[in-house]
JSON list of C-alpha atoms in Angstrom, two decimals:
[
{"chain": "A", "resi": 28, "resn": "UNK", "atom": "CA", "xyz": [0.00, 0.00, 0.00]},
{"chain": "A", "resi": 29, "resn": "UNK", "atom": "CA", "xyz": [1.36, 3.39, -0.95]},
{"chain": "A", "resi": 30, "resn": "UNK", "atom": "CA", "xyz": [0.69, 6.72, 0.75]},
{"chain": "A", "resi": 31, "resn": "UNK", "atom": "CA", "xyz": [0.77, 9.83, -1.48]},
{"chain": "A", "resi": 32, "resn": "UNK", "atom": "CA", "xyz": [1.91, 12.92, 0.41]},
{"chain": "A", "resi": 33, "resn": "UNK", "atom": "CA", "xyz": [1.36, 16.18, -1.47]},
{"chain": "A", "resi": 34, "resn": "UNK", "atom": "CA", "xyz": [3.54, 19.06, -0.32]},
{"chain": "A", "resi": 35, "resn": "UNK", "atom": "CA", "xyz": [1.99, 22.47, -0.99]},
{"chain": "A", "resi": 36, "resn": "UNK", "atom": "CA", "xyz": [4.97, 24.60, -1.92]},
{"chain": "A", "resi": 37, "resn": "UNK", "atom": "CA", "xyz": [5.08, 28.36, -2.30]},
{"chain": "A", "resi": 38, "resn": "UNK", "atom": "CA", "xyz": [8.36, 30.20, -1.69]},
{"chain": "A", "resi": 39, "resn": "UNK", "atom": "CA", "xyz": [9.40, 27.12, 0.24]},
{"chain": "A", "resi": 40, "resn": "UNK", "atom": "CA", "xyz": [13.08, 26.87, -0.67]},
{"chain": "A", "resi": 41, "resn": "UNK", "atom": "CA", "xyz": [14.12, 26.66, 3.00]},
{"chain": "A", "resi": 42, "resn": "UNK", "atom": "CA", "xyz": [11.61, 23.97, 3.93]},
{"chain": "A", "resi": 43, "resn": "UNK", "atom": "CA", "xyz": [11.22, 21.46, 1.09]},
{"chain": "A", "resi": 44, "resn": "UNK", "atom": "CA", "xyz": [14.24, 19.30, 1.89]},
{"chain": "A", "resi": 45, "resn": "UNK", "atom": "CA", "xyz": [13.68, 19.56, 5.65]},
{"chain": "A", "resi": 46, "resn": "UNK", "atom": "CA", "xyz": [10.08, 18.39, 5.38]},
{"chain": "A", "resi": 47, "resn": "UNK", "atom": "CA", "xyz": [10.99, 15.51, 3.07]},
{"chain": "A", "resi": 48, "resn": "UNK", "atom": "CA", "xyz": [13.90, 14.25, 5.17]},
{"chain": "A", "resi": 49, "resn": "UNK", "atom": "CA", "xyz": [11.85, 14.46, 8.37]},
{"chain": "A", "resi": 50, "resn": "UNK", "atom": "CA", "xyz": [8.91, 12.59, 6.86]},
{"chain": "A", "resi": 51, "resn": "UNK", "atom": "CA", "xyz": [11.19, 10.04, 5.21]},
{"chain": "A", "resi": 52, "resn": "UNK", "atom": "CA", "xyz": [12.80, 9.20, 8.54]},
{"chain": "A", "resi": 53, "resn": "UNK", "atom": "CA", "xyz": [9.51, 8.87, 10.43]},
{"chain": "A", "resi": 54, "resn": "UNK", "atom": "CA", "xyz": [7.59, 6.97, 7.73]},
{"chain": "A", "resi": 55, "resn": "UNK", "atom": "CA", "xyz": [10.43, 4.52, 7.18]},
{"chain": "A", "resi": 56, "resn": "UNK", "atom": "CA", "xyz": [10.45, 3.84, 10.91]},
{"chain": "A", "resi": 57, "resn": "UNK", "atom": "CA", "xyz": [6.74, 3.07, 10.64]},
{"chain": "A", "resi": 58, "resn": "UNK", "atom": "CA", "xyz": [7.37, 0.97, 7.49]},
{"chain": "A", "resi": 59, "resn": "UNK", "atom": "CA", "xyz": [4.96, 3.10, 5.43]},
{"chain": "A", "resi": 60, "resn": "UNK", "atom": "CA", "xyz": [5.63, 3.12, 1.68]},
{"chain": "A", "resi": 61, "resn": "UNK", "atom": "CA", "xyz": [5.09, 6.63, 0.33]},
{"chain": "A", "resi": 62, "resn": "UNK", "atom": "CA", "xyz": [5.53, 8.95, -2.61]},
{"chain": "A", "resi": 63, "resn": "UNK", "atom": "CA", "xyz": [6.32, 12.63, -2.07]},
{"chain": "A", "resi": 64, "resn": "UNK", "atom": "CA", "xyz": [4.63, 14.95, -4.58]},
{"chain": "A", "resi": 65, "resn": "UNK", "atom": "CA", "xyz": [5.75, 18.59, -4.56]},
{"chain": "A", "resi": 66, "resn": "UNK", "atom": "CA", "xyz": [3.29, 21.02, -6.15]},
{"chain": "A", "resi": 67, "resn": "UNK", "atom": "CA", "xyz": [4.95, 24.40, -6.54]},
{"chain": "A", "resi": 68, "resn": "UNK", "atom": "CA", "xyz": [2.41, 27.22, -6.78]},
{"chain": "A", "resi": 69, "resn": "UNK", "atom": "CA", "xyz": [4.59, 29.31, -9.12]},
{"chain": "A", "resi": 70, "resn": "UNK", "atom": "CA", "xyz": [6.96, 30.49, -6.41]},
{"chain": "A", "resi": 71, "resn": "UNK", "atom": "CA", "xyz": [8.96, 33.70, -6.66]},
{"chain": "A", "resi": 72, "resn": "UNK", "atom": "CA", "xyz": [12.11, 31.99, -5.36]},
{"chain": "A", "resi": 73, "resn": "UNK", "atom": "CA", "xyz": [14.00, 28.85, -6.43]},
{"chain": "A", "resi": 74, "resn": "UNK", "atom": "CA", "xyz": [11.60, 26.42, -4.74]},
{"chain": "A", "resi": 75, "resn": "UNK", "atom": "CA", "xyz": [10.85, 24.52, -7.92]},
{"chain": "A", "resi": 76, "resn": "UNK", "atom": "CA", "xyz": [14.55, 24.11, -8.76]},
{"chain": "A", "resi": 77, "resn": "UNK", "atom": "CA", "xyz": [15.11, 22.61, -5.31]},
{"chain": "A", "resi": 78, "resn": "UNK", "atom": "CA", "xyz": [12.10, 20.34, -5.76]},
{"chain": "A", "resi": 79, "resn": "UNK", "atom": "CA", "xyz": [13.30, 19.24, -9.19]},
{"chain": "A", "resi": 80, "resn": "UNK", "atom": "CA", "xyz": [16.78, 18.47, -7.81]},
{"chain": "A", "resi": 81, "resn": "UNK", "atom": "CA", "xyz": [15.19, 16.43, -5.02]},
{"chain": "A", "resi": 82, "resn": "UNK", "atom": "CA", "xyz": [13.21, 14.49, -7.61]},
{"chain": "A", "resi": 83, "resn": "UNK", "atom": "CA", "xyz": [16.45, 13.58, -9.38]},
{"chain": "A", "resi": 84, "resn": "UNK", "atom": "CA", "xyz": [18.09, 12.34, -6.18]},
{"chain": "A", "resi": 85, "resn": "UNK", "atom": "CA", "xyz": [15.14, 10.52, -4.57]},
{"chain": "A", "resi": 86, "resn": "UNK", "atom": "CA", "xyz": [13.22, 7.81, -6.42]},
{"chain": "A", "resi": 87, "resn": "UNK", "atom": "CA", "xyz": [9.91, 8.45, -4.62]},
{"chain": "A", "resi": 88, "resn": "UNK", "atom": "CA", "xyz": [9.80, 12.24, -5.21]},
{"chain": "A", "resi": 89, "resn": "UNK", "atom": "CA", "xyz": [7.91, 13.99, -8.01]},
{"chain": "A", "resi": 90, "resn": "UNK", "atom": "CA", "xyz": [8.05, 17.74, -8.63]},
{"chain": "A", "resi": 91, "resn": "UNK", "atom": "CA", "xyz": [5.49, 19.84, -10.51]},
{"chain": "A", "resi": 92, "resn": "UNK", "atom": "CA", "xyz": [5.01, 23.58, -10.99]},
{"chain": "A", "resi": 93, "resn": "UNK", "atom": "CA", "xyz": [1.74, 25.37, -11.73]},
{"chain": "A", "resi": 94, "resn": "UNK", "atom": "CA", "xyz": [1.67, 27.84, -14.61]},
{"chain": "A", "resi": 95, "resn": "UNK", "atom": "CA", "xyz": [0.85, 30.72, -12.26]},
{"chain": "A", "resi": 96, "resn": "UNK", "atom": "CA", "xyz": [-0.02, 31.32, -8.62]},
{"chain": "A", "resi": 97, "resn": "UNK", "atom": "CA", "xyz": [-3.42, 29.70, -8.09]},
{"chain": "A", "resi": 98, "resn": "UNK", "atom": "CA", "xyz": [-3.37, 29.36, -4.22]},
{"chain": "A", "resi": 99, "resn": "UNK", "atom": "CA", "xyz": [-3.04, 26.16, -2.23]},
{"chain": "A", "resi": 100, "resn": "UNK", "atom": "CA", "xyz": [-6.54, 24.82, -2.92]},
{"chain": "A", "resi": 101, "resn": "UNK", "atom": "CA", "xyz": [-5.79, 24.54, -6.63]},
{"chain": "A", "resi": 102, "resn": "UNK", "atom": "CA", "xyz": [-2.47, 22.93, -5.70]},
{"chain": "A", "resi": 103, "resn": "UNK", "atom": "CA", "xyz": [-4.32, 20.24, -3.79]},
{"chain": "A", "resi": 104, "resn": "UNK", "atom": "CA", "xyz": [-6.56, 19.45, -6.75]},
{"chain": "A", "resi": 105, "resn": "UNK", "atom": "CA", "xyz": [-3.50, 19.36, -9.01]},
{"chain": "A", "resi": 106, "resn": "UNK", "atom": "CA", "xyz": [-1.67, 17.04, -6.64]},
{"chain": "A", "resi": 107, "resn": "UNK", "atom": "CA", "xyz": [-4.57, 14.60, -6.52]},
{"chain": "A", "resi": 108, "resn": "UNK", "atom": "CA", "xyz": [-4.56, 14.27, -10.31]},
{"chain": "A", "resi": 109, "resn": "UNK", "atom": "CA", "xyz": [-1.00, 12.92, -10.27]},
{"chain": "A", "resi": 110, "resn": "UNK", "atom": "CA", "xyz": [-1.15, 10.93, -7.02]},
{"chain": "A", "resi": 111, "resn": "UNK", "atom": "CA", "xyz": [-0.67, 7.18, -7.56]},
{"chain": "A", "resi": 112, "resn": "UNK", "atom": "CA", "xyz": [-1.12, 6.06, -3.98]},
{"chain": "A", "resi": 113, "resn": "UNK", "atom": "CA", "xyz": [-3.89, 4.06, -2.34]},
{"chain": "A", "resi": 114, "resn": "UNK", "atom": "CA", "xyz": [-4.57, 7.13, -0.19]},
{"chain": "A", "resi": 115, "resn": "UNK", "atom": "CA", "xyz": [-3.39, 10.74, -0.28]},
{"chain": "A", "resi": 116, "resn": "UNK", "atom": "CA", "xyz": [-2.90, 13.69, 2.02]},
{"chain": "A", "resi": 117, "resn": "UNK", "atom": "CA", "xyz": [-1.88, 17.27, 1.22]},
{"chain": "A", "resi": 118, "resn": "UNK", "atom": "CA", "xyz": [0.23, 19.07, 3.81]},
{"chain": "A", "resi": 119, "resn": "UNK", "atom": "CA", "xyz": [1.59, 22.63, 4.16]},
{"chain": "A", "resi": 120, "resn": "UNK", "atom": "CA", "xyz": [5.31, 23.30, 3.90]},
{"chain": "A", "resi": 121, "resn": "UNK", "atom": "CA", "xyz": [5.85, 24.69, 7.41]},
{"chain": "A", "resi": 122, "resn": "UNK", "atom": "CA", "xyz": [5.33, 21.71, 9.74]},
{"chain": "A", "resi": 123, "resn": "UNK", "atom": "CA", "xyz": [1.87, 22.90, 10.81]},
{"chain": "A", "resi": 124, "resn": "UNK", "atom": "CA", "xyz": [0.67, 19.29, 10.74]},
{"chain": "A", "resi": 125, "resn": "UNK", "atom": "CA", "xyz": [2.57, 17.14, 13.26]},
{"chain": "A", "resi": 126, "resn": "UNK", "atom": "CA", "xyz": [4.09, 13.98, 11.79]},
{"chain": "A", "resi": 127, "resn": "UNK", "atom": "CA", "xyz": [2.37, 11.97, 14.52]},
{"chain": "A", "resi": 128, "resn": "UNK", "atom": "CA", "xyz": [-0.98, 13.26, 13.24]},
{"chain": "A", "resi": 129, "resn": "UNK", "atom": "CA", "xyz": [-0.11, 12.31, 9.65]},
{"chain": "A", "resi": 130, "resn": "UNK", "atom": "CA", "xyz": [0.77, 8.80, 10.77]},
{"chain": "A", "resi": 131, "resn": "UNK", "atom": "CA", "xyz": [-2.38, 8.54, 12.91]},
{"chain": "A", "resi": 132, "resn": "UNK", "atom": "CA", "xyz": [-4.51, 9.52, 9.90]},
{"chain": "A", "resi": 133, "resn": "UNK", "atom": "CA", "xyz": [-2.80, 6.82, 7.83]},
{"chain": "A", "resi": 134, "resn": "UNK", "atom": "CA", "xyz": [-3.38, 4.17, 10.50]},
{"chain": "A", "resi": 135, "resn": "UNK", "atom": "CA", "xyz": [-7.06, 5.10, 10.66]},
{"chain": "A", "resi": 136, "resn": "UNK", "atom": "CA", "xyz": [-7.23, 4.73, 6.89]},
{"chain": "A", "resi": 137, "resn": "UNK", "atom": "CA", "xyz": [-5.67, 1.25, 7.21]},
{"chain": "A", "resi": 138, "resn": "UNK", "atom": "CA", "xyz": [-8.56, 0.35, 9.50]},
{"chain": "A", "resi": 139, "resn": "UNK", "atom": "CA", "xyz": [-11.11, 1.31, 6.85]},
{"chain": "A", "resi": 140, "resn": "UNK", "atom": "CA", "xyz": [-11.57, 5.08, 7.08]},
{"chain": "A", "resi": 141, "resn": "UNK", "atom": "CA", "xyz": [-12.32, 6.75, 3.76]},
{"chain": "A", "resi": 142, "resn": "UNK", "atom": "CA", "xyz": [-11.94, 10.37, 4.88]},
{"chain": "A", "resi": 143, "resn": "UNK", "atom": "CA", "xyz": [-9.83, 11.37, 7.89]},
{"chain": "A", "resi": 144, "resn": "UNK", "atom": "CA", "xyz": [-9.69, 15.05, 8.80]},
{"chain": "A", "resi": 145, "resn": "UNK", "atom": "CA", "xyz": [-7.32, 16.47, 11.44]},
{"chain": "A", "resi": 146, "resn": "UNK", "atom": "CA", "xyz": [-8.41, 19.68, 13.15]},
{"chain": "A", "resi": 147, "resn": "UNK", "atom": "CA", "xyz": [-6.79, 22.02, 15.62]},
{"chain": "A", "resi": 148, "resn": "UNK", "atom": "CA", "xyz": [-8.11, 21.84, 19.16]},
{"chain": "A", "resi": 149, "resn": "UNK", "atom": "CA", "xyz": [-7.19, 25.50, 19.64]},
{"chain": "A", "resi": 150, "resn": "UNK", "atom": "CA", "xyz": [-6.04, 28.37, 17.44]},
{"chain": "A", "resi": 151, "resn": "UNK", "atom": "CA", "xyz": [-2.97, 30.25, 18.67]},
{"chain": "A", "resi": 152, "resn": "UNK", "atom": "CA", "xyz": [-3.44, 33.24, 16.35]},
{"chain": "A", "resi": 153, "resn": "UNK", "atom": "CA", "xyz": [-4.09, 36.95, 16.43]},
{"chain": "A", "resi": 154, "resn": "UNK", "atom": "CA", "xyz": [-7.56, 37.87, 17.64]},
{"chain": "A", "resi": 155, "resn": "UNK", "atom": "CA", "xyz": [-8.56, 39.32, 14.26]},
{"chain": "A", "resi": 156, "resn": "UNK", "atom": "CA", "xyz": [-7.58, 36.14, 12.38]},
{"chain": "A", "resi": 157, "resn": "UNK", "atom": "CA", "xyz": [-9.28, 33.94, 14.96]},
{"chain": "A", "resi": 158, "resn": "UNK", "atom": "CA", "xyz": [-12.46, 36.04, 14.76]},
{"chain": "A", "resi": 159, "resn": "UNK", "atom": "CA", "xyz": [-12.53, 35.82, 10.95]},
{"chain": "A", "resi": 160, "resn": "UNK", "atom": "CA", "xyz": [-11.98, 32.04, 11.03]},
{"chain": "A", "resi": 161, "resn": "UNK", "atom": "CA", "xyz": [-14.62, 31.43, 13.68]},
{"chain": "A", "resi": 162, "resn": "UNK", "atom": "CA", "xyz": [-17.18, 33.54, 11.80]},
{"chain": "A", "resi": 163, "resn": "UNK", "atom": "CA", "xyz": [-16.43, 31.76, 8.52]},
{"chain": "A", "resi": 164, "resn": "UNK", "atom": "CA", "xyz": [-16.86, 28.28, 9.99]},
{"chain": "A", "resi": 165, "resn": "UNK", "atom": "CA", "xyz": [-20.01, 29.38, 11.82]},
{"chain": "A", "resi": 166, "resn": "UNK", "atom": "CA", "xyz": [-21.45, 30.64, 8.53]},
{"chain": "A", "resi": 167, "resn": "UNK", "atom": "CA", "xyz": [-20.55, 27.41, 6.73]},
{"chain": "A", "resi": 168, "resn": "UNK", "atom": "CA", "xyz": [-22.03, 25.20, 9.45]},
{"chain": "A", "resi": 169, "resn": "UNK", "atom": "CA", "xyz": [-25.14, 27.35, 9.70]},
{"chain": "A", "resi": 170, "resn": "UNK", "atom": "CA", "xyz": [-26.00, 27.97, 6.06]},
{"chain": "A", "resi": 171, "resn": "UNK", "atom": "CA", "xyz": [-24.23, 25.36, 3.92]},
{"chain": "A", "resi": 172, "resn": "UNK", "atom": "CA", "xyz": [-24.68, 21.65, 3.22]},
{"chain": "A", "resi": 173, "resn": "UNK", "atom": "CA", "xyz": [-21.57, 20.67, 5.17]},
{"chain": "A", "resi": 174, "resn": "UNK", "atom": "CA", "xyz": [-20.36, 20.66, 8.75]},
{"chain": "A", "resi": 175, "resn": "UNK", "atom": "CA", "xyz": [-16.84, 21.52, 9.81]},
{"chain": "A", "resi": 176, "resn": "UNK", "atom": "CA", "xyz": [-15.33, 20.22, 13.06]},
{"chain": "A", "resi": 177, "resn": "UNK", "atom": "CA", "xyz": [-14.79, 22.67, 15.94]},
{"chain": "A", "resi": 178, "resn": "UNK", "atom": "CA", "xyz": [-12.28, 25.31, 14.88]},
{"chain": "A", "resi": 179, "resn": "UNK", "atom": "CA", "xyz": [-12.51, 24.27, 11.23]},
{"chain": "A", "resi": 180, "resn": "UNK", "atom": "CA", "xyz": [-10.14, 22.21, 9.09]},
{"chain": "A", "resi": 181, "resn": "UNK", "atom": "CA", "xyz": [-8.29, 22.54, 5.81]},
{"chain": "A", "resi": 182, "resn": "UNK", "atom": "CA", "xyz": [-6.32, 19.29, 5.38]},
{"chain": "A", "resi": 183, "resn": "UNK", "atom": "CA", "xyz": [-7.44, 15.69, 5.02]},
{"chain": "A", "resi": 184, "resn": "UNK", "atom": "CA", "xyz": [-6.42, 12.15, 4.14]},
{"chain": "A", "resi": 185, "resn": "UNK", "atom": "CA", "xyz": [-8.63, 10.44, 1.57]},
{"chain": "A", "resi": 186, "resn": "UNK", "atom": "CA", "xyz": [-8.94, 6.94, 0.13]},
{"chain": "A", "resi": 187, "resn": "UNK", "atom": "CA", "xyz": [-8.30, 6.09, -3.54]},
{"chain": "A", "resi": 188, "resn": "UNK", "atom": "CA", "xyz": [-12.06, 5.92, -4.13]},
{"chain": "A", "resi": 189, "resn": "UNK", "atom": "CA", "xyz": [-12.43, 9.54, -3.01]},
{"chain": "A", "resi": 190, "resn": "UNK", "atom": "CA", "xyz": [-9.40, 10.64, -5.04]},
{"chain": "A", "resi": 191, "resn": "UNK", "atom": "CA", "xyz": [-10.93, 9.16, -8.19]},
{"chain": "A", "resi": 192, "resn": "UNK", "atom": "CA", "xyz": [-14.31, 10.76, -7.50]},
{"chain": "A", "resi": 193, "resn": "UNK", "atom": "CA", "xyz": [-12.74, 14.20, -7.08]},
{"chain": "A", "resi": 194, "resn": "UNK", "atom": "CA", "xyz": [-10.58, 13.82, -10.19]},
{"chain": "A", "resi": 195, "resn": "UNK", "atom": "CA", "xyz": [-13.48, 12.73, -12.37]},
{"chain": "A", "resi": 196, "resn": "UNK", "atom": "CA", "xyz": [-16.36, 14.83, -11.09]},
{"chain": "A", "resi": 197, "resn": "UNK", "atom": "CA", "xyz": [-15.18, 17.95, -9.25]},
{"chain": "A", "resi": 198, "resn": "UNK", "atom": "CA", "xyz": [-14.10, 21.22, -10.84]},
{"chain": "A", "resi": 199, "resn": "UNK", "atom": "CA", "xyz": [-11.57, 23.16, -8.74]},
{"chain": "A", "resi": 200, "resn": "UNK", "atom": "CA", "xyz": [-12.97, 26.51, -9.86]},
{"chain": "A", "resi": 201, "resn": "UNK", "atom": "CA", "xyz": [-14.39, 28.77, -7.10]},
{"chain": "A", "resi": 202, "resn": "UNK", "atom": "CA", "xyz": [-14.36, 26.12, -4.39]},
{"chain": "A", "resi": 203, "resn": "UNK", "atom": "CA", "xyz": [-11.96, 24.38, -2.02]},
{"chain": "A", "resi": 204, "resn": "UNK", "atom": "CA", "xyz": [-10.88, 20.77, -1.72]},
{"chain": "A", "resi": 205, "resn": "UNK", "atom": "CA", "xyz": [-12.02, 20.38, 1.90]},
{"chain": "A", "resi": 206, "resn": "UNK", "atom": "CA", "xyz": [-15.51, 21.63, 1.01]},
{"chain": "A", "resi": 207, "resn": "UNK", "atom": "CA", "xyz": [-15.81, 19.15, -1.87]},
{"chain": "A", "resi": 208, "resn": "UNK", "atom": "CA", "xyz": [-14.53, 16.27, 0.28]},
{"chain": "A", "resi": 209, "resn": "UNK", "atom": "CA", "xyz": [-17.10, 17.03, 2.98]},
{"chain": "A", "resi": 210, "resn": "UNK", "atom": "CA", "xyz": [-19.90, 17.29, 0.39]},
{"chain": "A", "resi": 211, "resn": "UNK", "atom": "CA", "xyz": [-19.37, 13.79, -1.00]},
{"chain": "A", "resi": 212, "resn": "UNK", "atom": "CA", "xyz": [-21.59, 12.16, 1.62]},
{"chain": "A", "resi": 213, "resn": "UNK", "atom": "CA", "xyz": [-19.08, 9.82, 3.26]},
{"chain": "A", "resi": 214, "resn": "UNK", "atom": "CA", "xyz": [-18.75, 9.81, 7.04]},
{"chain": "A", "resi": 215, "resn": "UNK", "atom": "CA", "xyz": [-15.46, 11.56, 7.86]},
{"chain": "A", "resi": 216, "resn": "UNK", "atom": "CA", "xyz": [-13.38, 10.73, 10.91]},
{"chain": "A", "resi": 217, "resn": "UNK", "atom": "CA", "xyz": [-12.09, 13.77, 12.79]},
{"chain": "A", "resi": 218, "resn": "UNK", "atom": "CA", "xyz": [-8.70, 13.68, 14.51]},
{"chain": "A", "resi": 219, "resn": "UNK", "atom": "CA", "xyz": [-7.89, 16.43, 17.04]},
{"chain": "A", "resi": 220, "resn": "UNK", "atom": "CA", "xyz": [-4.34, 17.73, 16.90]},
{"chain": "A", "resi": 221, "resn": "UNK", "atom": "CA", "xyz": [-2.17, 20.31, 18.58]},
{"chain": "A", "resi": 222, "resn": "UNK", "atom": "CA", "xyz": [-0.29, 22.70, 16.32]},
{"chain": "A", "resi": 223, "resn": "UNK", "atom": "CA", "xyz": [3.45, 22.64, 17.14]},
{"chain": "A", "resi": 224, "resn": "UNK", "atom": "CA", "xyz": [4.40, 25.55, 19.41]},
{"chain": "A", "resi": 225, "resn": "UNK", "atom": "CA", "xyz": [7.49, 26.26, 17.31]},
{"chain": "A", "resi": 226, "resn": "UNK", "atom": "CA", "xyz": [5.44, 27.39, 14.33]},
{"chain": "A", "resi": 227, "resn": "UNK", "atom": "CA", "xyz": [5.81, 31.14, 14.02]},
{"chain": "A", "resi": 228, "resn": "UNK", "atom": "CA", "xyz": [5.53, 31.96, 10.33]},
{"chain": "A", "resi": 229, "resn": "UNK", "atom": "CA", "xyz": [3.67, 34.79, 8.71]},
{"chain": "A", "resi": 230, "resn": "UNK", "atom": "CA", "xyz": [0.66, 33.51, 6.80]},
{"chain": "A", "resi": 231, "resn": "UNK", "atom": "CA", "xyz": [0.82, 33.90, 3.02]},
{"chain": "A", "resi": 232, "resn": "UNK", "atom": "CA", "xyz": [-2.98, 34.02, 2.90]},
{"chain": "A", "resi": 233, "resn": "UNK", "atom": "CA", "xyz": [-3.95, 37.67, 2.73]},
{"chain": "A", "resi": 234, "resn": "UNK", "atom": "CA", "xyz": [-7.33, 38.87, 3.96]},
{"chain": "A", "resi": 235, "resn": "UNK", "atom": "CA", "xyz": [-8.31, 39.46, 0.32]},
{"chain": "A", "resi": 236, "resn": "UNK", "atom": "CA", "xyz": [-7.60, 35.82, -0.56]},
{"chain": "A", "resi": 237, "resn": "UNK", "atom": "CA", "xyz": [-9.39, 34.59, 2.55]},
{"chain": "A", "resi": 238, "resn": "UNK", "atom": "CA", "xyz": [-12.45, 36.71, 1.82]},
{"chain": "A", "resi": 239, "resn": "UNK", "atom": "CA", "xyz": [-12.63, 35.51, -1.79]},
{"chain": "A", "resi": 240, "resn": "UNK", "atom": "CA", "xyz": [-12.34, 31.89, -0.69]},
{"chain": "A", "resi": 241, "resn": "UNK", "atom": "CA", "xyz": [-15.02, 32.38, 1.97]},
{"chain": "A", "resi": 242, "resn": "UNK", "atom": "CA", "xyz": [-17.46, 33.85, -0.56]},
{"chain": "A", "resi": 243, "resn": "UNK", "atom": "CA", "xyz": [-16.68, 31.21, -3.21]},
{"chain": "A", "resi": 244, "resn": "UNK", "atom": "CA", "xyz": [-17.08, 28.24, -0.85]},
{"chain": "A", "resi": 245, "resn": "UNK", "atom": "CA", "xyz": [-20.27, 29.56, 0.73]},
{"chain": "A", "resi": 246, "resn": "UNK", "atom": "CA", "xyz": [-21.86, 30.11, -2.68]},
{"chain": "A", "resi": 247, "resn": "UNK", "atom": "CA", "xyz": [-20.62, 26.74, -3.96]},
{"chain": "A", "resi": 248, "resn": "UNK", "atom": "CA", "xyz": [-21.97, 24.73, -1.02]},
{"chain": "A", "resi": 249, "resn": "UNK", "atom": "CA", "xyz": [-25.12, 26.61, -0.02]},
{"chain": "A", "resi": 250, "resn": "UNK", "atom": "CA", "xyz": [-28.44, 27.72, -1.49]},
{"chain": "A", "resi": 251, "resn": "UNK", "atom": "CA", "xyz": [-28.70, 30.46, 1.15]},
{"chain": "A", "resi": 252, "resn": "UNK", "atom": "CA", "xyz": [-27.15, 33.28, -0.97]},
{"chain": "A", "resi": 253, "resn": "UNK", "atom": "CA", "xyz": [-29.51, 32.56, -3.89]},
{"chain": "A", "resi": 254, "resn": "UNK", "atom": "CA", "xyz": [-32.52, 32.43, -1.59]},
{"chain": "A", "resi": 255, "resn": "UNK", "atom": "CA", "xyz": [-31.45, 35.67, 0.10]},
{"chain": "A", "resi": 256, "resn": "UNK", "atom": "CA", "xyz": [-31.03, 37.47, -3.24]},
{"chain": "A", "resi": 257, "resn": "UNK", "atom": "CA", "xyz": [-34.41, 36.14, -4.42]},
{"chain": "A", "resi": 258, "resn": "UNK", "atom": "CA", "xyz": [-36.17, 37.36, -1.28]},
{"chain": "A", "resi": 259, "resn": "UNK", "atom": "CA", "xyz": [-34.54, 40.79, -1.47]},
{"chain": "A", "resi": 260, "resn": "UNK", "atom": "CA", "xyz": [-35.54, 41.02, -5.13]},
{"chain": "A", "resi": 261, "resn": "UNK", "atom": "CA", "xyz": [-39.15, 40.02, -4.37]},
{"chain": "A", "resi": 262, "resn": "UNK", "atom": "CA", "xyz": [-39.42, 42.50, -1.48]},
{"chain": "A", "resi": 263, "resn": "UNK", "atom": "CA", "xyz": [-37.94, 45.27, -3.62]},
{"chain": "A", "resi": 264, "resn": "UNK", "atom": "CA", "xyz": [-40.45, 44.46, -6.38]},
{"chain": "A", "resi": 265, "resn": "UNK", "atom": "CA", "xyz": [-43.42, 44.53, -4.00]},
{"chain": "A", "resi": 266, "resn": "UNK", "atom": "CA", "xyz": [-42.29, 47.81, -2.43]},
{"chain": "A", "resi": 267, "resn": "UNK", "atom": "CA", "xyz": [-41.82, 49.35, -5.86]}
]
């Protein structure tokens, strides 16, 4: 059984090799066969060159670069199209997901889980970011077809069956991978995790990008915006 790990790379020249070597050591200890797929989101630095060099030196590494900067959600969809494993998981490039959590998700998949979603038990972030995130997940849980775990989630491990469904039937335009995974109707397993305390990196997701994603995913997964617009239109017509 092979585990496809998709590394979401953007200006990651300092982290690519570190993440790979760390995962290689831990997964080999656990005797987990894996492929390491690097999806470079058109970085401004030499991330892709480093990824390509790693591909040449390691037999289980594949490196790809997107034609322009599409954001990480497109990178996930792209990674799934080239993943050959029996299951797959996309991870950020900054060690936000503990290796123990990655391994736990894999072990749960071995026991029959189709969708395993880790989520943070707490969010050690600025108040403004935490407020935005909490409001977004409240809106999604309240008005959309899907339900996020407490505190939300943005990564997942999925079975080959789910990978094939997404590749064949889901368009990546104006949506996110986690939303589409949760909409498929399977019963996900949620795994609580603690974000490593050493993580102290500035987010590359601007408020503009976050707002666009929030609007796109709400519209894509909910009939509420259409109903609201229809009601406003009807009321305006009657008043007129």
